[in-house]
PDB file of C-alpha atoms in Angstrom:
ATOM      1  CA  MET M  28     125.511  47.655 -30.369  1.00 63.00           C
ATOM      2  CA  ASP M  29     122.592  47.617 -32.746  1.00 64.00           C
ATOM      3  CA  ALA M  30     122.787  47.422 -36.626  1.00 61.00           C
ATOM      4  CA  GLU M  31     122.257  51.117 -37.037  1.00 66.00           C
ATOM      5  CA  ASP M  32     125.221  52.003 -34.612  1.00 69.00           C
ATOM      6  CA  LEU M  33     127.405  49.441 -36.117  1.00 60.00           C
ATOM      7  CA  ILE M  34     126.952  50.876 -39.670  1.00 59.00           C
ATOM      8  CA  LYS M  35     127.678  54.483 -38.528  1.00 65.00           C
ATOM      9  CA  ARG M  36     130.758  53.141 -36.958  1.00 68.00           C
ATOM     10  CA  CYS M  37     132.047  51.419 -39.917  1.00 55.00           C
ATOM     11  CA  ARG M  38     131.322  54.374 -42.026  1.00 59.00           C
ATOM     12  CA  ALA M  39     133.262  56.711 -39.599  1.00 61.00           C
ATOM     13  CA  ILE M  40     136.388  54.345 -39.155  1.00 60.00           C
ATOM     14  CA  LYS M  41     137.736  53.669 -42.660  1.00 56.00           C
ATOM     15  CA  LEU M  42     141.403  53.072 -43.604  1.00 54.00           C
ATOM     16  CA  SER M  43     141.015  52.717 -47.285  1.00 55.00           C
ATOM     17  CA  ASP M  44     138.500  52.657 -50.288  1.00 54.00           C
ATOM     18  CA  GLU M  45     139.067  48.994 -50.510  1.00 58.00           C
ATOM     19  CA  GLU M  46     137.210  48.297 -47.314  1.00 58.00           C
ATOM     20  CA  GLU M  47     133.911  49.575 -48.597  1.00 62.00           C
ATOM     21  CA  GLY M  48     131.776  47.668 -51.010  1.00 65.00           C
ATOM     22  CA  ARG M  49     129.545  49.269 -53.638  1.00 68.00           C
ATOM     23  CA  PHE M  50     126.895  47.904 -55.891  1.00 59.00           C
ATOM     24  CA  TYR M  51     124.983  49.919 -58.380  1.00 60.00           C
ATOM     25  CA  PHE M  52     121.326  49.264 -58.529  1.00 54.00           C
ATOM     26  CA  LYS M  53     120.230  49.633 -62.223  1.00 61.00           C
ATOM     27  CA  ARG M  54     116.789  50.537 -63.479  1.00 61.00           C
ATOM     28  CA  SER M  55     116.169  47.170 -65.034  1.00 60.00           C
ATOM     29  CA  MET M  56     116.676  45.574 -61.618  1.00 58.00           C
ATOM     30  CA  LYS M  57     114.298  48.162 -60.034  1.00 59.00           C
ATOM     31  CA  ALA M  58     111.593  47.194 -62.450  1.00 59.00           C
ATOM     32  CA  LYS M  59     111.959  43.495 -61.483  1.00 63.00           C
ATOM     33  CA  GLY M  60     112.061  44.224 -57.879  1.00 60.00           C
ATOM     34  CA  GLU M  61     108.944  46.437 -57.932  1.00 63.00           C
ATOM     35  CA  LYS M  62     106.915  43.400 -59.341  1.00 68.00           C
ATOM     36  CA  ILE M  63     107.747  41.439 -56.343  1.00 70.00           C
ATOM     37  CA  VAL M  64     107.031  44.365 -53.980  1.00 75.00           C
ATOM     38  CA  ALA M  65     103.684  44.887 -55.569  1.00 80.00           C
ATOM     39  CA  GLY M  66     102.348  41.797 -54.215  1.00 86.00           C
ATOM     40  CA  CYS M  67     103.406  42.535 -50.503  1.00 91.00           C
ATOM     41  CA  LEU M  68     102.336  44.434 -47.534  1.00 93.00           C
ATOM     42  CA  ILE M  69     104.597  45.439 -44.547  1.00 94.00           C
ATOM     43  CA  GLY M  70     102.811  45.124 -41.189  1.00 95.00           C
ATOM     44  CA  LYS M  71     103.762  46.155 -37.640  1.00 96.00           C
ATOM     45  CA  VAL M  72     101.939  44.741 -34.587  1.00 96.00           C
ATOM     46  CA  LEU M  73     101.638  47.378 -32.021  1.00 95.00           C
ATOM     47  CA  HIS M  74     102.164  44.902 -29.160  1.00 92.00           C
ATOM     48  CA  THR M  75     104.407  45.803 -26.063  1.00 89.00           C
ATOM     49  CA  ARG M  76     105.538  42.203 -26.014  1.00 92.00           C
ATOM     50  CA  GLU M  77     107.266  40.230 -28.737  1.00 94.00           C
ATOM     51  CA  VAL M  78     104.989  38.584 -31.242  1.00 95.00           C
ATOM     52  CA  SER M  79     105.426  34.897 -32.293  1.00 94.00           C
ATOM     53  CA  ILE M  80     105.372  34.515 -36.007  1.00 95.00           C
ATOM     54  CA  GLU M  81     103.802  30.989 -35.628  1.00 95.00           C
ATOM     55  CA  GLY M  82     100.992  32.515 -33.676  1.00 95.00           C
ATOM     56  CA  LEU M  83     100.607  35.329 -36.021  1.00 96.00           C
ATOM     57  CA  LYS M  84     100.307  32.863 -38.990  1.00 95.00           C
ATOM     58  CA  LEU M  85      97.837  30.708 -37.195  1.00 95.00           C
ATOM     59  CA  ALA M  86      95.650  33.679 -36.192  1.00 95.00           C
ATOM     60  CA  MET M  87      95.626  35.430 -39.723  1.00 95.00           C
ATOM     61  CA  SER M  88      95.016  32.175 -41.570  1.00 93.00           C
ATOM     62  CA  LYS M  89      91.679  31.896 -39.626  1.00 93.00           C
ATOM     63  CA  VAL M  90      90.714  35.749 -40.091  1.00 93.00           C
ATOM     64  CA  TRP M  91      91.950  36.393 -43.520  1.00 94.00           C
ATOM     65  CA  LYS M  92      89.563  34.594 -46.002  1.00 89.00           C
ATOM     66  CA  THR M  93      91.937  34.790 -49.016  1.00 92.00           C
ATOM     67  CA  SER M  94      91.753  32.676 -52.220  1.00 92.00           C
ATOM     68  CA  ARG M  95      95.393  31.881 -52.038  1.00 93.00           C
ATOM     69  CA  GLU M  96      97.914  31.221 -49.068  1.00 93.00           C
ATOM     70  CA  VAL M  97      99.530  34.354 -47.498  1.00 94.00           C
ATOM     71  CA  LYS M  98     103.241  33.924 -46.850  1.00 95.00           C
ATOM     72  CA  ILE M  99     104.471  35.646 -43.654  1.00 96.00           C
ATOM     73  CA  GLU M 100     108.120  36.524 -42.792  1.00 93.00           C
ATOM     74  CA  LYS M 101     109.610  38.259 -40.001  1.00 94.00           C
ATOM     75  CA  LEU M 102     111.612  41.517 -40.694  1.00 90.00           C
ATOM     76  CA  GLY M 103     112.334  43.012 -37.353  1.00 88.00           C
ATOM     77  CA  ASP M 104     110.756  43.832 -33.842  1.00 90.00           C
ATOM     78  CA  ASN M 105     107.047  42.970 -34.604  1.00 94.00           C
ATOM     79  CA  VAL M 106     107.488  44.007 -38.283  1.00 94.00           C
ATOM     80  CA  PHE M 107     106.415  41.329 -40.739  1.00 95.00           C
ATOM     81  CA  MET M 108     106.218  40.932 -44.429  1.00 93.00           C
ATOM     82  CA  PHE M 109     102.929  39.558 -45.918  1.00 95.00           C
ATOM     83  CA  LYS M 110     103.402  38.167 -49.520  1.00 94.00           C
ATOM     84  CA  PHE M 111      99.906  37.733 -51.198  1.00 94.00           C
ATOM     85  CA  GLY M 112      99.218  35.263 -54.049  1.00 91.00           C
ATOM     86  CA  SER M 113      96.923  37.659 -55.838  1.00 91.00           C
ATOM     87  CA  GLU M 114      96.338  41.435 -56.070  1.00 91.00           C
ATOM     88  CA  VAL M 115      92.571  40.881 -55.206  1.00 93.00           C
ATOM     89  CA  ASP M 116      93.457  39.265 -51.987  1.00 94.00           C
ATOM     90  CA  LYS M 117      95.857  42.102 -51.039  1.00 94.00           C
ATOM     91  CA  ARG M 118      93.280  44.776 -51.911  1.00 93.00           C
ATOM     92  CA  SER M 119      90.539  43.007 -49.911  1.00 94.00           C
ATOM     93  CA  ILE M 120      92.786  42.857 -46.797  1.00 95.00           C
ATOM     94  CA  MET M 121      93.794  46.474 -47.145  1.00 93.00           C
ATOM     95  CA  VAL M 122      90.201  47.766 -47.422  1.00 91.00           C
ATOM     96  CA  GLY M 123      88.764  45.283 -44.882  1.00 92.00           C
ATOM     97  CA  GLY M 124      90.950  46.547 -41.952  1.00 91.00           C
ATOM     98  CA  PRO M 125      91.953  47.558 -39.317  1.00 94.00           C
ATOM     99  CA  TRP M 126      93.137  44.164 -38.252  1.00 96.00           C
ATOM    100  CA  HIS M 127      94.077  43.003 -34.810  1.00 95.00           C
ATOM    101  CA  PHE M 128      96.232  40.392 -33.318  1.00 95.00           C
ATOM    102  CA  ASP M 129      95.830  39.571 -29.667  1.00 93.00           C
ATOM    103  CA  ARG M 130      93.918  42.811 -29.320  1.00 92.00           C
ATOM    104  CA  ALA M 131      96.866  44.721 -30.677  1.00 95.00           C
ATOM    105  CA  LEU M 132      96.588  46.734 -33.988  1.00 96.00           C
ATOM    106  CA  ILE M 133      98.275  45.554 -37.086  1.00 96.00           C
ATOM    107  CA  VAL M 134      99.433  48.577 -39.204  1.00 96.00           C
ATOM    108  CA  LEU M 135      99.711  47.532 -42.860  1.00 95.00           C
ATOM    109  CA  VAL M 136     101.542  49.628 -45.421  1.00 93.00           C
ATOM    110  CA  GLU M 137     102.450  49.168 -49.055  1.00 89.00           C
ATOM    111  CA  PRO M 138     106.300  49.308 -49.421  1.00 83.00           C
ATOM    112  CA  VAL M 139     107.266  51.870 -52.023  1.00 73.00           C
ATOM    113  CA  GLY M 140     110.803  52.081 -53.745  1.00 61.00           C
ATOM    114  CA  ILE M 141     114.088  51.374 -51.919  1.00 59.00           C
ATOM    115  CA  ARG M 142     113.669  51.999 -48.353  1.00 61.00           C
ATOM    116  CA  ASP M 143     115.191  50.674 -45.134  1.00 66.00           C
ATOM    117  CA  ILE M 144     112.413  48.813 -43.260  1.00 74.00           C
ATOM    118  CA  LYS M 145     113.567  50.541 -39.950  1.00 74.00           C
ATOM    119  CA  LYS M 146     112.743  53.874 -41.466  1.00 79.00           C
ATOM    120  CA  GLN M 147     109.190  52.700 -42.597  1.00 85.00           C
ATOM    121  CA  SER M 148     106.479  55.026 -41.098  1.00 89.00           C
ATOM    122  CA  PHE M 149     103.730  53.054 -39.348  1.00 93.00           C
ATOM    123  CA  SER M 150     101.639  56.047 -38.114  1.00 94.00           C
ATOM    124  CA  GLN M 151      98.521  56.046 -40.537  1.00 95.00           C
ATOM    125  CA  VAL M 152      95.611  53.622 -40.163  1.00 96.00           C
ATOM    126  CA  SER M 153      92.166  53.796 -41.812  1.00 96.00           C
ATOM    127  CA  PHE M 154      89.094  53.465 -39.594  1.00 96.00           C
ATOM    128  CA  TRP M 155      85.476  53.525 -40.093  1.00 96.00           C
ATOM    129  CA  VAL M 156      84.595  56.599 -37.800  1.00 97.00           C
ATOM    130  CA  GLN M 157      81.053  57.403 -36.507  1.00 97.00           C
ATOM    131  CA  ILE M 158      80.232  61.210 -35.732  1.00 97.00           C
ATOM    132  CA  HIS M 159      77.243  61.208 -33.446  1.00 96.00           C
ATOM    133  CA  ASP M 160      74.885  64.082 -32.290  1.00 95.00           C
ATOM    134  CA  VAL M 161      75.252  65.743 -35.713  1.00 95.00           C
ATOM    135  CA  PRO M 162      72.526  68.419 -36.601  1.00 94.00           C
ATOM    136  CA  ILE M 163      70.285  67.590 -39.270  1.00 92.00           C
ATOM    137  CA  ILE M 164      71.451  70.573 -41.233  1.00 91.00           C
ATOM    138  CA  CYS M 165      74.963  69.119 -41.290  1.00 92.00           C
ATOM    139  CA  MET M 166      73.874  65.567 -42.693  1.00 93.00           C
ATOM    140  CA  SER M 167      75.217  66.183 -46.187  1.00 93.00           C
ATOM    141  CA  LYS M 168      78.079  64.376 -48.139  1.00 94.00           C
ATOM    142  CA  GLU M 169      79.886  67.604 -48.477  1.00 94.00           C
ATOM    143  CA  MET M 170      79.557  68.611 -44.782  1.00 94.00           C
ATOM    144  CA  ALA M 171      80.561  65.018 -43.603  1.00 95.00           C
ATOM    145  CA  THR M 172      83.725  65.318 -45.725  1.00 96.00           C
ATOM    146  CA  GLN M 173      84.664  68.750 -43.980  1.00 96.00           C
ATOM    147  CA  LEU M 174      83.895  67.315 -40.567  1.00 96.00           C
ATOM    148  CA  GLY M 175      85.862  64.117 -41.246  1.00 96.00           C
ATOM    149  CA  ALA M 176      88.883  66.280 -42.210  1.00 97.00           C
ATOM    150  CA  VAL M 177      89.135  67.487 -38.763  1.00 96.00           C
ATOM    151  CA  ILE M 178      89.897  63.857 -37.765  1.00 97.00           C
ATOM    152  CA  GLY M 179      92.227  63.000 -40.632  1.00 97.00           C
ATOM    153  CA  LYS M 180      92.370  62.285 -44.419  1.00 97.00           C
ATOM    154  CA  VAL M 181      88.767  61.375 -45.538  1.00 97.00           C
ATOM    155  CA  GLU M 182      88.750  58.318 -47.823  1.00 97.00           C
ATOM    156  CA  GLU M 183      85.249  57.580 -48.174  1.00 95.00           C
ATOM    157  CA  VAL M 184      81.795  58.672 -46.887  1.00 96.00           C
ATOM    158  CA  ASP M 185      79.007  55.998 -46.323  1.00 94.00           C
ATOM    159  CA  THR M 186      75.778  57.263 -47.953  1.00 91.00           C
ATOM    160  CA  ASP M 187      72.547  55.515 -48.807  1.00 88.00           C
ATOM    161  CA  ASP M 188      71.298  54.690 -52.396  1.00 86.00           C
ATOM    162  CA  VAL M 189      70.558  58.157 -53.265  1.00 84.00           C
ATOM    163  CA  GLY M 190      73.902  59.642 -51.947  1.00 84.00           C
ATOM    164  CA  GLU M 191      72.365  61.137 -48.810  1.00 87.00           C
ATOM    165  CA  CYS M 192      73.848  60.671 -45.173  1.00 89.00           C
ATOM    166  CA  LEU M 193      70.769  60.994 -43.114  1.00 90.00           C
ATOM    167  CA  GLY M 194      70.632  58.819 -39.997  1.00 91.00           C
ATOM    168  CA  PRO M 195      71.584  58.551 -36.342  1.00 92.00           C
ATOM    169  CA  PHE M 196      75.206  59.318 -37.075  1.00 95.00           C
ATOM    170  CA  LEU M 197      77.667  60.136 -40.012  1.00 96.00           C
ATOM    171  CA  ARG M 198      79.974  57.315 -41.002  1.00 96.00           C
ATOM    172  CA  LEU M 199      83.359  57.889 -42.814  1.00 96.00           C
ATOM    173  CA  ARG M 200      86.470  55.950 -43.499  1.00 97.00           C
ATOM    174  CA  ILE M 201      89.366  58.149 -42.431  1.00 97.00           C
ATOM    175  CA  SER M 202      93.185  57.797 -42.360  1.00 97.00           C
ATOM    176  CA  VAL M 203      93.959  58.593 -38.695  1.00 97.00           C
ATOM    177  CA  ASP M 204      97.455  59.428 -37.447  1.00 97.00           C
ATOM    178  CA  ILE M 205      97.792  56.985 -34.539  1.00 96.00           C
ATOM    179  CA  SER M 206     100.859  58.616 -33.201  1.00 94.00           C
ATOM    180  CA  LYS M 207      98.615  61.345 -31.888  1.00 96.00           C
ATOM    181  CA  PRO M 208      95.795  60.985 -29.272  1.00 96.00           C
ATOM    182  CA  LEU M 209      92.555  59.892 -30.781  1.00 97.00           C
ATOM    183  CA  LYS M 210      90.008  62.734 -31.185  1.00 96.00           C
ATOM    184  CA  LYS M 211      86.962  62.292 -29.106  1.00 95.00           C
ATOM    185  CA  ILE M 212      84.816  65.333 -29.902  1.00 95.00           C
ATOM    186  CA  ILE M 213      84.346  67.891 -32.686  1.00 95.00           C
ATOM    187  CA  GLU M 214      83.042  71.310 -31.596  1.00 94.00           C
ATOM    188  CA  LEU M 215      80.700  72.930 -33.960  1.00 93.00           C
ATOM    189  CA  GLU M 216      81.231  76.646 -33.722  1.00 91.00           C
ATOM    190  CA  GLN M 217      78.476  78.968 -35.033  1.00 86.00           C
ATOM    191  CA  ASP M 218      78.713  82.525 -36.384  1.00 84.00           C
ATOM    192  CA  GLU M 219      75.691  83.824 -34.401  1.00 83.00           C
ATOM    193  CA  GLU M 220      76.342  85.700 -31.392  1.00 79.00           C
ATOM    194  CA  ASP M 221      75.318  83.953 -28.137  1.00 81.00           C
ATOM    195  CA  ALA M 222      75.100  80.668 -30.063  1.00 84.00           C
ATOM    196  CA  GLU M 223      76.626  77.758 -28.153  1.00 89.00           C
ATOM    197  CA  ASP M 224      79.023  75.329 -29.526  1.00 91.00           C
ATOM    198  CA  ILE M 225      77.542  71.935 -30.535  1.00 93.00           C
ATOM    199  CA  PRO M 226      79.788  68.938 -29.418  1.00 95.00           C
ATOM    200  CA  MET M 227      79.774  66.012 -31.661  1.00 96.00           C
ATOM    201  CA  ARG M 228      81.077  62.600 -30.326  1.00 96.00           C
ATOM    202  CA  GLU M 229      83.336  60.423 -32.245  1.00 96.00           C
ATOM    203  CA  MET M 230      83.257  56.707 -32.180  1.00 97.00           C
ATOM    204  CA  TYR M 231      85.780  54.280 -33.951  1.00 97.00           C
ATOM    205  CA  GLU M 232      84.740  50.825 -35.297  1.00 96.00           C
ATOM    206  CA  ARG M 233      87.013  48.033 -34.604  1.00 94.00           C
ATOM    207  CA  LEU M 234      89.227  49.977 -32.313  1.00 95.00           C
ATOM    208  CA  PRO M 235      91.797  47.847 -30.635  1.00 94.00           C
ATOM    209  CA  ASP M 236      93.312  48.287 -27.180  1.00 93.00           C
ATOM    210  CA  PHE M 237      94.323  51.791 -26.598  1.00 95.00           C
ATOM    211  CA  CYS M 238      95.583  53.975 -23.698  1.00 95.00           C
ATOM    212  CA  PHE M 239      92.675  55.358 -21.639  1.00 95.00           C
ATOM    213  CA  TYR M 240      95.080  57.942 -20.183  1.00 94.00           C
ATOM    214  CA  CYS M 241      96.783  59.440 -23.314  1.00 94.00           C
ATOM    215  CA  GLY M 242      94.438  58.273 -25.965  1.00 95.00           C
ATOM    216  CA  ARG M 243      97.132  56.733 -28.186  1.00 95.00           C
ATOM    217  CA  ILE M 244      96.952  53.336 -29.742  1.00 95.00           C
ATOM    218  CA  GLY M 245      99.835  50.717 -28.863  1.00 92.00           C
ATOM    219  CA  HIS M 246      99.738  50.472 -25.112  1.00 92.00           C
ATOM    220  CA  GLN M 247      97.187  50.290 -22.286  1.00 92.00           C
ATOM    221  CA  TYR M 248      96.973  52.775 -19.540  1.00 91.00           C
ATOM    222  CA  ARG M 249      98.842  50.861 -16.866  1.00 89.00           C
ATOM    223  CA  GLU M 250     101.810  50.664 -19.314  1.00 91.00           C
ATOM    224  CA  CYS M 251     101.758  54.438 -20.060  1.00 92.00           C
ATOM    225  CA  ALA M 252     104.774  56.537 -19.163  1.00 89.00           C
ATOM    226  CA  HIS M 253     102.480  59.425 -18.081  1.00 87.00           C
ATOM    227  CA  TYR M 254     100.059  57.441 -15.980  1.00 90.00           C
ATOM    228  CA  ILE M 255     100.298  58.121 -12.238  1.00 88.00           C
ATOM    229  CA  SER M 256      97.758  56.195 -10.239  1.00 86.00           C
ATOM    230  CA  GLN M 257      94.309  57.487 -11.223  1.00 86.00           C
ATOM    231  CA  SER M 258      91.122  55.313 -11.066  1.00 88.00           C
ATOM    232  CA  LYS M 259      89.897  53.909 -14.320  1.00 88.00           C
ATOM    233  CA  ASP M 260      86.794  56.202 -14.011  1.00 88.00           C
ATOM    234  CA  GLU M 261      88.961  59.315 -13.705  1.00 90.00           C
ATOM    235  CA  LEU M 262      90.789  58.727 -17.001  1.00 93.00           C
ATOM    236  CA  ALA M 263      90.102  61.009 -20.201  1.00 93.00           C
ATOM    237  CA  TYR M 264      89.373  58.019 -22.316  1.00 95.00           C
ATOM    238  CA  GLY M 265      87.405  54.881 -22.183  1.00 94.00           C
ATOM    239  CA  PRO M 266      85.609  51.910 -24.052  1.00 94.00           C
ATOM    240  CA  TRP M 267      82.896  54.258 -24.826  1.00 94.00           C
ATOM    241  CA  LEU M 268      85.085  55.358 -27.789  1.00 96.00           C
ATOM    242  CA  ARG M 269      84.564  51.991 -29.455  1.00 95.00           C
ATOM    243  CA  ALA M 270      81.627  51.841 -31.953  1.00 94.00           C
ATOM    244  CA  ILE M 271      79.434  48.688 -32.707  1.00 88.00           C
ATOM    245  CA  THR M 272      80.013  47.990 -36.529  1.00 82.00           C
ATOM    246  CA  ILE M 273      77.149  47.415 -38.870  1.00 75.00           C
ATOM    247  CA  THR M 274      77.994  43.767 -39.123  1.00 73.00           C
ATOM    248  CA  GLU M 275      77.846  43.361 -35.081  1.00 73.00           C
ATOM    249  CA  LYS M 276      74.522  45.159 -35.089  1.00 70.00           C
ATOM    250  CA  LEU M 277      73.102  42.718 -37.764  1.00 73.00           C
ATOM    251  CA  ARG M 278      74.390  39.732 -35.729  1.00 72.00           C
ATOM    252  CA  GLN M 279      72.981  41.135 -32.398  1.00 68.00           C
ATOM    253  CA  SER M 280      69.723  41.691 -34.411  1.00 68.00           C
ATOM    254  CA  ARG M 281      69.688  38.059 -35.499  1.00 73.00           C
ATOM    255  CA  ARG M 282      70.371  36.657 -32.059  1.00 69.00           C
ATOM    256  CA  LYS M 283      67.590  38.811 -30.700  1.00 67.00           C
ATOM    257  CA  ASP M 284      65.197  37.601 -33.373  1.00 65.00           C
ATOM    258  CA  ARG M 285      66.092  34.068 -32.692  1.00 69.00           C
ATOM    259  CA  TRP M 286      65.647  34.529 -29.004  1.00 66.00           C
ATOM    260  CA  ASP M 287      62.251  36.244 -29.469  1.00 63.00           C
ATOM    261  CA  THR M 288      61.154  33.310 -31.518  1.00 65.00           C
ATOM    262  CA  TYR M 289      62.409  30.520 -29.178  1.00 61.00           C
ATOM    263  CA  SER M 290      61.077  32.568 -26.145  1.00 59.00           C
ATOM    264  CA  GLY M 291      57.770  33.153 -27.839  1.00 60.00           C
ATOM    265  CA  GLY M 292      57.393  29.478 -28.516  1.00 56.00           C
ATOM    266  CA  PHE M 293      58.375  28.507 -25.116  1.00 50.00           C
ATOM    267  CA  HIS M 294      55.725  30.917 -23.618  1.00 49.00           C
ATOM    268  CA  THR M 295      53.031  29.529 -25.829  1.00 47.00           C
ATOM    269  CA  ARG M 296      53.843  25.908 -24.909  1.00 48.00           C
ATOM    270  CA  PHE M 297      54.409  26.178 -21.148  1.00 46.00           C
ATOM    271  CA  SER M 298      52.602  29.464 -20.022  1.00 48.00           C
ATOM    272  CA  THR M 299      49.707  29.159 -17.429  1.00 46.00           C
ATOM    273  CA  PRO M 300      46.438  28.776 -19.258  1.00 48.00           C
ATOM    274  CA  THR M 301      43.835  31.588 -18.715  1.00 44.00           C
ATOM    275  CA  LYS M 302      40.199  31.230 -18.070  1.00 41.00           C
ATOM    276  CA  THR M 303      39.420  31.782 -21.758  1.00 43.00           C
ATOM    277  CA  ASP M 304      41.825  28.951 -22.602  1.00 45.00           C
ATOM    278  CA  LEU M 305      40.191  26.629 -19.957  1.00 42.00           C
ATOM    279  CA  GLY M 306      36.766  27.385 -21.311  1.00 44.00           C
ATOM    280  CA  ARG M 307      37.728  26.842 -24.901  1.00 42.00           C
ATOM    281  CA  ASN M 308      39.289  23.509 -24.061  1.00 44.00           C
ATOM    282  CA  ARG M 309      36.324  22.302 -21.931  1.00 43.00           C
ATOM    283  CA  GLU M 310      34.067  19.708 -23.516  1.00 43.00           C
ATOM    284  CA  PRO M 311      30.358  20.233 -23.833  1.00 43.00           C
ATOM    285  CA  GLU M 312      28.297  18.861 -21.008  1.00 43.00           C
ATOM    286  CA  GLY M 313      26.532  16.233 -23.275  1.00 42.00           C
ATOM    287  CA  GLN M 314      29.850  15.053 -24.697  1.00 42.00           C
ATOM    288  CA  ARG M 315      31.692  14.770 -21.420  1.00 42.00           C
ATOM    289  CA  LYS M 316      32.991  11.285 -20.689  1.00 42.00           C
ATOM    290  CA  PRO M 317      31.848   9.732 -17.397  1.00 40.00           C
ATOM    291  CA  ALA M 318      34.499   9.354 -14.710  1.00 41.00           C
ATOM    292  CA  GLU M 319      36.079   5.927 -14.678  1.00 41.00           C
ATOM    293  CA  SER M 320      35.458   3.896 -11.691  1.00 37.00           C
ATOM    294  CA  GLY M 321      38.237   2.714  -9.533  1.00 39.00           C
ATOM    295  CA  GLN M 322      36.783  -0.749  -9.169  1.00 37.00           C
TER     296      GLN M 322
END
């Protein structure tokens, strides 16, 4: 019998009022409690296996670059409390997500008021979403906001210094309902007759493991209750839904530049000399040294 069933049973079977204890939570107590809550986040690791708190502490201490130590306590089944030493650290972790542990998504929420942790919803996660194949006429901040609203609640639109969105794709930070399948395509319908719909692909930055069969985050396709026996290539979703982040692109560009520099120097030092090189390095006839005798 779990804790919820036990509480229901105790409430149903009561012999007298003396069996039941009551405590009145006053406003002054609530104010003090809210100060404690203000420095905390509640997180759930969407892993199909039980998560070790020691492993989580070790992993997050390496990933989260906070100015003060973050205290982690286990509250339930893969649910943890994160106590931050400063509001700045807490904000930086919230806006820097989404975060992963062992390739599983960590859903972070701010606790509000008096609420049973078991009733806490962990269905909303903010992602940077890229919308590709967008017509140039739609590359405005206003249009990007309307397109992003099809995916979820738009929190931010990435623009350049003058507030424009021109580029290979639109990039928005969107709060996504992860209890539903990830959206793959937005169909742009046109008013004109005989005009074809324009499909615009969606890609998610820092997307963790998800189900290639049902499109939901929290399990992989072989663990999906709806998966039968299709091959991976026949599934409706795939790794192509993951987008390369700007940071990763910069890192790849630096690696390429370093390799080009190295390989260019290697080629210069060890490449086969051309006829021009040989002629350039040949000494004039009058200055050529005589061959040394073997005697």
